C-alpha atoms as an extended CHARMM CRD file, in Angstrom:
* protein
*
       196  EXT
         1         1  MET       CA             39.4930000000       -3.6020000000      -42.7350000000  PROA      1               0.0000000000
         2         2  SER       CA             38.8730000000       -0.1960000000      -42.3740000000  PROA      2               0.0000000000
         3         3  LYS       CA             40.3260000000        1.8340000000      -39.5170000000  PROA      3               0.0000000000
         4         4  SER       CA             37.2240000000        2.1280000000      -37.4070000000  PROA      4               0.0000000000
         5         5  ASP       CA             36.5040000000       -1.5730000000      -38.1590000000  PROA      5               0.0000000000
         6         6  ARG       CA             39.9410000000       -2.2570000000      -36.6260000000  PROA      6               0.0000000000
         7         7  LYS       CA             39.4360000000       -0.4060000000      -33.6690000000  PROA      7               0.0000000000
         8         8  GLN       CA             35.9330000000       -2.0990000000      -33.6040000000  PROA      8               0.0000000000
         9         9  ALA       CA             37.5530000000       -5.4860000000      -33.7510000000  PROA      9               0.0000000000
        10        10  ILE       CA             40.3440000000       -4.6050000000      -31.3010000000  PROA      10              0.0000000000
        11        11  LEU       CA             37.2260000000       -3.7600000000      -28.6340000000  PROA      11              0.0000000000
        12        12  ASP       CA             35.3740000000       -6.5990000000      -29.3730000000  PROA      12              0.0000000000
        13        13  THR       CA             38.1270000000       -8.9370000000      -29.0090000000  PROA      13              0.0000000000
        14        14  ALA       CA             39.3010000000       -7.2970000000      -25.8720000000  PROA      14              0.0000000000
        15        15  LEU       CA             36.1870000000       -7.3870000000      -24.3150000000  PROA      15              0.0000000000
        16        16  SER       CA             35.5440000000      -11.3610000000      -24.8660000000  PROA      16              0.0000000000
        17        17  LEU       CA             39.2630000000      -11.8630000000      -23.7270000000  PROA      17              0.0000000000
        18        18  PHE       CA             39.0930000000       -9.8280000000      -20.9480000000  PROA      18              0.0000000000
        19        19  VAL       CA             35.9730000000      -11.7020000000      -19.4850000000  PROA      19              0.0000000000
        20        20  ALA       CA             37.0970000000      -15.0820000000      -20.6250000000  PROA      20              0.0000000000
        21        21  GLN       CA             40.5880000000      -14.8060000000      -19.3270000000  PROA      21              0.0000000000
        22        22  GLY       CA             40.5080000000      -11.8880000000      -16.7280000000  PROA      22              0.0000000000
        23        23  PHE       CA             42.5760000000       -8.4790000000      -17.6790000000  PROA      23              0.0000000000
        24        24  HSD       CA             45.7920000000       -9.5260000000      -16.3930000000  PROA      24              0.0000000000
        25        25  ALA       CA             46.0990000000      -12.7480000000      -18.2130000000  PROA      25              0.0000000000
        26        26  THR       CA             45.1210000000      -10.8740000000      -21.3880000000  PROA      26              0.0000000000
        27        27  THR       CA             48.0720000000       -9.5500000000      -23.1050000000  PROA      27              0.0000000000
        28        28  THR       CA             47.7740000000       -7.0550000000      -25.8420000000  PROA      28              0.0000000000
        29        29  ALA       CA             49.9060000000       -9.7670000000      -28.3600000000  PROA      29              0.0000000000
        30        30  SER       CA             46.6230000000      -12.0390000000      -27.7230000000  PROA      30              0.0000000000
        31        31  ILE       CA             43.9330000000       -9.2930000000      -28.5380000000  PROA      31              0.0000000000
        32        32  ALA       CA             45.8150000000       -8.1520000000      -31.6300000000  PROA      32              0.0000000000
        33        33  ARG       CA             46.2250000000      -11.7050000000      -32.8020000000  PROA      33              0.0000000000
        34        34  GLU       CA             42.5570000000      -12.8110000000      -32.1550000000  PROA      34              0.0000000000
        35        35  ALA       CA             41.2610000000       -9.5690000000      -33.5590000000  PROA      35              0.0000000000
        36        36  GLY       CA             43.2510000000      -10.1980000000      -36.9280000000  PROA      36              0.0000000000
        37        37  VAL       CA             45.5010000000       -6.9780000000      -36.7170000000  PROA      37              0.0000000000
        38        38  ALA       CA             49.1320000000       -6.1530000000      -36.0730000000  PROA      38              0.0000000000
        39        39  THR       CA             50.2210000000       -5.1090000000      -32.3680000000  PROA      39              0.0000000000
        40        40  GLY       CA             51.3120000000       -1.9780000000      -33.4490000000  PROA      40              0.0000000000
        41        41  THR       CA             47.8920000000       -1.0530000000      -34.8840000000  PROA      41              0.0000000000
        42        42  LEU       CA             46.3290000000       -1.9540000000      -31.5380000000  PROA      42              0.0000000000
        43        43  PHE       CA             48.8610000000        0.7680000000      -29.8930000000  PROA      43              0.0000000000
        44        44  HSD       CA             48.0800000000        3.3060000000      -32.6370000000  PROA      44              0.0000000000
        45        45  HSD       CA             44.5360000000        3.2860000000      -31.1740000000  PROA      45              0.0000000000
        46        46  PHE       CA             45.1770000000        2.5910000000      -27.4180000000  PROA      46              0.0000000000
        47        47  ALA       CA             48.5420000000        3.6750000000      -25.8970000000  PROA      47              0.0000000000
        48        48  SER       CA             48.5060000000        0.8890000000      -23.5950000000  PROA      48              0.0000000000
        49        49  LYS       CA             46.4210000000       -1.8280000000      -22.2080000000  PROA      49              0.0000000000
        50        50  ASP       CA             45.3200000000        0.1340000000      -19.2410000000  PROA      50              0.0000000000
        51        51  ALA       CA             43.9870000000        2.6410000000      -21.8850000000  PROA      51              0.0000000000
        52        52  LEU       CA             42.2360000000        0.0610000000      -24.0010000000  PROA      52              0.0000000000
        53        53  MET       CA             40.3890000000       -0.9670000000      -20.6920000000  PROA      53              0.0000000000
        54        54  ASP       CA             39.5810000000        2.3560000000      -19.7000000000  PROA      54              0.0000000000
        55        55  HSD       CA             38.0760000000        3.1940000000      -23.1380000000  PROA      55              0.0000000000
        56        56  LEU       CA             36.2600000000       -0.0070000000      -23.2830000000  PROA      56              0.0000000000
        57        57  PHE       CA             34.7990000000        0.4440000000      -19.9630000000  PROA      57              0.0000000000
        58        58  LEU       CA             33.7110000000        4.0260000000      -20.5160000000  PROA      58              0.0000000000
        59        59  ALA       CA             32.2070000000        2.7910000000      -24.0550000000  PROA      59              0.0000000000
        60        60  VAL       CA             29.9740000000        0.3170000000      -22.2100000000  PROA      60              0.0000000000
        61        61  LYS       CA             28.8520000000        2.3290000000      -19.7460000000  PROA      61              0.0000000000
        62        62  GLN       CA             27.6050000000        5.0170000000      -22.2760000000  PROA      62              0.0000000000
        63        63  GLU       CA             25.9460000000        2.2520000000      -24.2040000000  PROA      63              0.0000000000
        64        64  PHE       CA             24.3720000000        1.2960000000      -20.9590000000  PROA      64              0.0000000000
        65        65  ALA       CA             23.3720000000        4.7180000000      -20.2090000000  PROA      65              0.0000000000
        66        66  ASP       CA             22.0500000000        5.6640000000      -23.4850000000  PROA      66              0.0000000000
        67        67  ALA       CA             19.8110000000        2.5810000000      -23.3990000000  PROA      67              0.0000000000
        68        68  ILE       CA             18.5250000000        3.0110000000      -20.0370000000  PROA      68              0.0000000000
        69        69  VAL       CA             17.8990000000        6.8170000000      -20.5120000000  PROA      69              0.0000000000
        70        70  GLY       CA             16.2400000000        5.9550000000      -23.9110000000  PROA      70              0.0000000000
        71        71  ALA       CA             13.8970000000        3.6840000000      -21.8330000000  PROA      71              0.0000000000
        72        72  ALA       CA             13.1400000000        6.0560000000      -19.1630000000  PROA      72              0.0000000000
        73        73  ASN       CA              9.8070000000        7.9830000000      -18.8030000000  PROA      73              0.0000000000
        74        74  GLN       CA              9.6130000000       10.8920000000      -16.7730000000  PROA      74              0.0000000000
        75        75  SER       CA              6.1100000000       10.5270000000      -14.9510000000  PROA      75              0.0000000000
        76        76  GLY       CA              6.9130000000       12.9790000000      -12.2100000000  PROA      76              0.0000000000
        77        77  ASN       CA              6.5350000000        9.9050000000       -9.9110000000  PROA      77              0.0000000000
        78        78  LEU       CA             10.1010000000        9.4090000000       -8.5510000000  PROA      78              0.0000000000
        79        79  LYS       CA              9.1170000000        5.6160000000       -7.2930000000  PROA      79              0.0000000000
        80        80  GLN       CA              7.8310000000        4.9370000000      -10.6930000000  PROA      80              0.0000000000
        81        81  ASP       CA             10.4880000000        6.6860000000      -12.5910000000  PROA      81              0.0000000000
        82        82  ALA       CA             13.0020000000        4.7480000000      -10.5090000000  PROA      82              0.0000000000
        83        83  LYS       CA             11.6660000000        1.4940000000      -11.2090000000  PROA      83              0.0000000000
        84        84  THR       CA             11.2970000000        2.1160000000      -14.7940000000  PROA      84              0.0000000000
        85        85  LEU       CA             15.1340000000        2.8020000000      -14.8680000000  PROA      85              0.0000000000
        86        86  TRP       CA             16.0610000000       -0.1800000000      -12.4700000000  PROA      86              0.0000000000
        87        87  PHE       CA             13.7230000000       -2.7170000000      -14.9370000000  PROA      87              0.0000000000
        88        88  SER       CA             15.4440000000       -1.2020000000      -18.0210000000  PROA      88              0.0000000000
        89        89  ALA       CA             18.9610000000       -1.3290000000      -16.4790000000  PROA      89              0.0000000000
        90        90  LEU       CA             18.5720000000       -5.2500000000      -15.6970000000  PROA      90              0.0000000000
        91        91  ASP       CA             16.8810000000       -5.6980000000      -18.9830000000  PROA      91              0.0000000000
        92        92  TRP       CA             20.2210000000       -4.2210000000      -20.8500000000  PROA      92              0.0000000000
        93        93  ALA       CA             21.9110000000       -6.3910000000      -18.6380000000  PROA      93              0.0000000000
        94        94  ILE       CA             20.2510000000       -9.5350000000      -19.7030000000  PROA      94              0.0000000000
        95        95  ALA       CA             20.2850000000       -8.8390000000      -23.3220000000  PROA      95              0.0000000000
        96        96  HSD       CA             24.0410000000       -7.9830000000      -22.8460000000  PROA      96              0.0000000000
        97        97  PRO       CA             25.5070000000      -10.8930000000      -21.2820000000  PROA      97              0.0000000000
        98        98  LEU       CA             29.1960000000      -10.1900000000      -22.1910000000  PROA      98              0.0000000000
        99        99  LYS       CA             29.3250000000       -6.5740000000      -21.3920000000  PROA      99              0.0000000000
       100       100  GLN       CA             27.4930000000       -7.3650000000      -18.0270000000  PROA      100             0.0000000000
       101       101  GLU       CA             30.1900000000       -9.8400000000      -17.1740000000  PROA      101             0.0000000000
       102       102  PHE       CA             32.6290000000       -7.1410000000      -18.1520000000  PROA      102             0.0000000000
       103       103  PHE       CA             30.9140000000       -4.8930000000      -15.5520000000  PROA      103             0.0000000000
       104       104  GLN       CA             30.9200000000       -7.6170000000      -12.7040000000  PROA      104             0.0000000000
       105       105  LEU       CA             34.6340000000       -7.9930000000      -13.2310000000  PROA      105             0.0000000000
       106       106  TYR       CA             35.9860000000       -4.2910000000      -13.6960000000  PROA      106             0.0000000000
       107       107  SER       CA             33.3570000000       -1.8750000000      -11.7640000000  PROA      107             0.0000000000
       108       108  MET       CA             34.9510000000       -2.1710000000       -8.5660000000  PROA      108             0.0000000000
       109       109  SER       CA             38.1370000000       -3.1950000000       -9.5490000000  PROA      109             0.0000000000
       110       110  PRO       CA             41.0590000000       -1.2240000000       -8.5380000000  PROA      110             0.0000000000
       111       111  THR       CA             42.6890000000       -1.4160000000      -11.6150000000  PROA      111             0.0000000000
       112       112  ILE       CA             40.2850000000        1.0710000000      -12.6150000000  PROA      112             0.0000000000
       113       113  GLU       CA             41.6700000000        4.8330000000      -12.0960000000  PROA      113             0.0000000000
       114       114  GLN       CA             39.7400000000        7.0460000000       -9.8210000000  PROA      114             0.0000000000
       115       115  PRO       CA             39.2770000000        9.6720000000      -12.5580000000  PROA      115             0.0000000000
       116       116  VAL       CA             38.1460000000        7.1030000000      -15.1520000000  PROA      116             0.0000000000
       117       117  ARG       CA             35.6300000000        5.5820000000      -12.3440000000  PROA      117             0.0000000000
       118       118  ALA       CA             34.2810000000        9.4730000000      -11.7060000000  PROA      118             0.0000000000
       119       119  GLN       CA             33.8900000000        9.9630000000      -15.4410000000  PROA      119             0.0000000000
       120       120  ALA       CA             31.4370000000        6.9500000000      -15.5520000000  PROA      120             0.0000000000
       121       121  MET       CA             29.7840000000        7.9350000000      -12.1690000000  PROA      121             0.0000000000
       122       122  ASN       CA             29.4230000000       11.6180000000      -12.5250000000  PROA      122             0.0000000000
       123       123  THR       CA             29.2840000000       12.3380000000      -15.9570000000  PROA      123             0.0000000000
       124       124  ILE       CA             28.0180000000        8.8880000000      -17.9160000000  PROA      124             0.0000000000
       125       125  LEU       CA             25.6720000000        8.2540000000      -14.9020000000  PROA      125             0.0000000000
       126       126  GLY       CA             25.0240000000       11.8540000000      -14.1040000000  PROA      126             0.0000000000
       127       127  PHE       CA             21.3420000000       11.4000000000      -14.2990000000  PROA      127             0.0000000000
       128       128  ILE       CA             21.3110000000        8.7440000000      -11.3290000000  PROA      128             0.0000000000
       129       129  ALA       CA             22.3860000000       11.5240000000       -9.1580000000  PROA      129             0.0000000000
       130       130  ASN       CA             20.0160000000       14.1170000000      -10.3570000000  PROA      130             0.0000000000
       131       131  LEU       CA             17.3970000000       11.7130000000       -9.4950000000  PROA      131             0.0000000000
       132       132  ILE       CA             18.6440000000       11.2060000000       -6.0230000000  PROA      132             0.0000000000
       133       133  GLU       CA             18.8650000000       14.7740000000       -5.4100000000  PROA      133             0.0000000000
       134       134  GLN       CA             15.1030000000       15.2520000000       -6.7040000000  PROA      134             0.0000000000
       135       135  GLY       CA             14.2930000000       12.6130000000       -4.1640000000  PROA      135             0.0000000000
       136       136  GLN       CA             16.0660000000       14.1940000000       -1.2350000000  PROA      136             0.0000000000
       137       137  GLN       CA             14.4510000000       17.5400000000       -2.1840000000  PROA      137             0.0000000000
       138       138  GLN       CA             11.1370000000       15.9430000000       -2.1820000000  PROA      138             0.0000000000
       139       139  GLY       CA             11.9100000000       14.1940000000        1.4270000000  PROA      139             0.0000000000
       140       140  ILE       CA             11.5370000000       10.9090000000       -0.1970000000  PROA      140             0.0000000000
       141       141  LEU       CA             15.1690000000        9.8260000000       -0.2640000000  PROA      141             0.0000000000
       142       142  ALA       CA             17.5270000000        9.6590000000        2.9700000000  PROA      142             0.0000000000
       143       143  ASN       CA             19.7380000000       12.4800000000        2.9150000000  PROA      143             0.0000000000
       144       144  TYR       CA             22.9540000000       10.5390000000        2.8230000000  PROA      144             0.0000000000
       145       145  PRO       CA             25.9210000000       11.9900000000        0.5850000000  PROA      145             0.0000000000
       146       146  ILE       CA             25.0130000000       11.5060000000       -2.9630000000  PROA      146             0.0000000000
       147       147  GLY       CA             28.2700000000        9.8680000000       -4.1370000000  PROA      147             0.0000000000
       148       148  LEU       CA             27.9180000000        7.3880000000       -1.3900000000  PROA      148             0.0000000000
       149       149  MET       CA             24.4490000000        6.5530000000       -2.8660000000  PROA      149             0.0000000000
       150       150  GLN       CA             25.3470000000        6.4050000000       -6.2780000000  PROA      150             0.0000000000
       151       151  ASP       CA             27.8700000000        3.8620000000       -5.3250000000  PROA      151             0.0000000000
       152       152  ASN       CA             25.1510000000        1.9930000000       -3.3570000000  PROA      152             0.0000000000
       153       153  CYS       CA             22.8930000000        1.8740000000       -6.4290000000  PROA      153             0.0000000000
       154       154  HSD       CA             25.6810000000        0.6910000000       -8.4480000000  PROA      154             0.0000000000
       155       155  GLY       CA             26.3580000000       -2.1000000000       -5.8030000000  PROA      155             0.0000000000
       156       156  GLN       CA             22.7360000000       -3.0220000000       -5.8750000000  PROA      156             0.0000000000
       157       157  TYR       CA             22.4580000000       -3.2360000000       -9.5020000000  PROA      157             0.0000000000
       158       158  LEU       CA             25.5950000000       -5.4140000000       -9.6150000000  PROA      158             0.0000000000
       159       159  ALA       CA             24.3170000000       -7.7810000000       -6.8790000000  PROA      159             0.0000000000
       160       160  ALA       CA             20.8560000000       -8.1570000000       -8.7280000000  PROA      160             0.0000000000
       161       161  THR       CA             22.2460000000       -8.5700000000      -12.2480000000  PROA      161             0.0000000000
       162       162  ARG       CA             24.8260000000      -11.0600000000      -11.0260000000  PROA      162             0.0000000000
       163       163  TYR       CA             21.7040000000      -13.0130000000       -9.5940000000  PROA      163             0.0000000000
       164       164  PHE       CA             19.4240000000      -12.8730000000      -12.6430000000  PROA      164             0.0000000000
       165       165  ILE       CA             22.6650000000      -13.9840000000      -14.7920000000  PROA      165             0.0000000000
       166       166  ASP       CA             23.0430000000      -16.5100000000      -12.5590000000  PROA      166             0.0000000000
       167       167  HSD       CA             19.4390000000      -17.7470000000      -12.6120000000  PROA      167             0.0000000000
       168       168  PRO       CA             18.2000000000      -16.6380000000      -15.8520000000  PROA      168             0.0000000000
       169       169  ASP       CA             14.6220000000      -18.2460000000      -15.2310000000  PROA      169             0.0000000000
       170       170  LYS       CA             13.9780000000      -15.8110000000      -12.2900000000  PROA      170             0.0000000000
       171       171  TRP       CA             13.9840000000      -13.0400000000      -14.3240000000  PROA      171             0.0000000000
       172       172  GLN       CA             10.8430000000      -14.1300000000      -16.0280000000  PROA      172             0.0000000000
       173       173  LEU       CA              9.3420000000      -14.2360000000      -12.4590000000  PROA      173             0.0000000000
       174       174  ASP       CA              7.3280000000      -11.1290000000      -11.3920000000  PROA      174             0.0000000000
       175       175  ASP       CA              7.9090000000      -11.6710000000       -7.6910000000  PROA      175             0.0000000000
       176       176  HSD       CA             11.3340000000      -11.7740000000       -8.6040000000  PROA      176             0.0000000000
       177       177  LYS       CA             11.7450000000       -8.7640000000      -10.5180000000  PROA      177             0.0000000000
       178       178  GLU       CA              9.5810000000       -6.7470000000       -8.1920000000  PROA      178             0.0000000000
       179       179  ALA       CA             11.4820000000       -7.9820000000       -5.0030000000  PROA      179             0.0000000000
       180       180  SER       CA             14.8280000000       -6.7270000000       -6.9050000000  PROA      180             0.0000000000
       181       181  PHE       CA             13.5060000000       -3.4160000000       -7.2060000000  PROA      181             0.0000000000
       182       182  ASN       CA             12.1160000000       -3.2670000000       -3.6830000000  PROA      182             0.0000000000
       183       183  LEU       CA             15.4940000000       -4.0430000000       -2.1640000000  PROA      183             0.0000000000
       184       184  PHE       CA             17.2030000000       -1.0250000000       -4.3560000000  PROA      184             0.0000000000
       185       185  TRP       CA             14.3940000000        1.1960000000       -3.3460000000  PROA      185             0.0000000000
       186       186  HSD       CA             14.1490000000        0.6570000000        0.1530000000  PROA      186             0.0000000000
       187       187  ALA       CA             17.7070000000        0.9960000000        0.4890000000  PROA      187             0.0000000000
       188       188  MET       CA             17.4720000000        4.7580000000       -0.1640000000  PROA      188             0.0000000000
       189       189  VAL       CA             13.8530000000        5.8450000000        0.5940000000  PROA      189             0.0000000000
       190       190  ILE       CA             12.8230000000        7.0920000000        4.0670000000  PROA      190             0.0000000000
       191       191  PRO       CA              9.9140000000        5.4960000000        5.3800000000  PROA      191             0.0000000000
       192       192  ILE       CA              6.5690000000        7.1170000000        4.9900000000  PROA      192             0.0000000000
       193       193  SER       CA              6.1410000000        7.4710000000        8.8120000000  PROA      193             0.0000000000
       194       194  SER       CA              9.3330000000        9.0750000000        9.3510000000  PROA      194             0.0000000000
       195       195  ARG       CA              9.0830000000       11.7390000000        6.6840000000  PROA      195             0.0000000000
       196       196  LYS       CA              8.0810000000       15.3280000000        7.6240000000  PROA      196             0.0000000000
């Protein structure tokens, strides 16, 4: 097994075990054993279990961001662009249930250090802040602090994906998909009657 294959085996195994057993119950020895590598090999790639989890968290976030940005179509219509991103994000979650379960467990976890969380939100998912700022400048979205709105978007995404993972048959229903977007959108938008 090549060095990159060993590293990927460690990451894949850690993902499975973290979801199945939880972060605290999963040991580096169990990850190494299940991945078919020596514990020293694991520590060669990752200085600690926390470093492994941070790397995994950021890697999965980057994969998620790349997928939804790749599917995005900047039409110039903020609501339509947001809907495209929303549905792409939910599609990714349905297509990657193990990675989404990892998000469900760890995205809001106090185990993740603030600098890692900030890197995920501001660097990897920075395009969301740009869309929010654009919507605020156009007078479409409420003028709340960007960081708070980003965290709210993230929380709405986690709630919707939890629902659709628990009820996979509902993802096929247009009214449920549309309702999930409307809940997300109406949490940020200024009602038309209140716009200047």
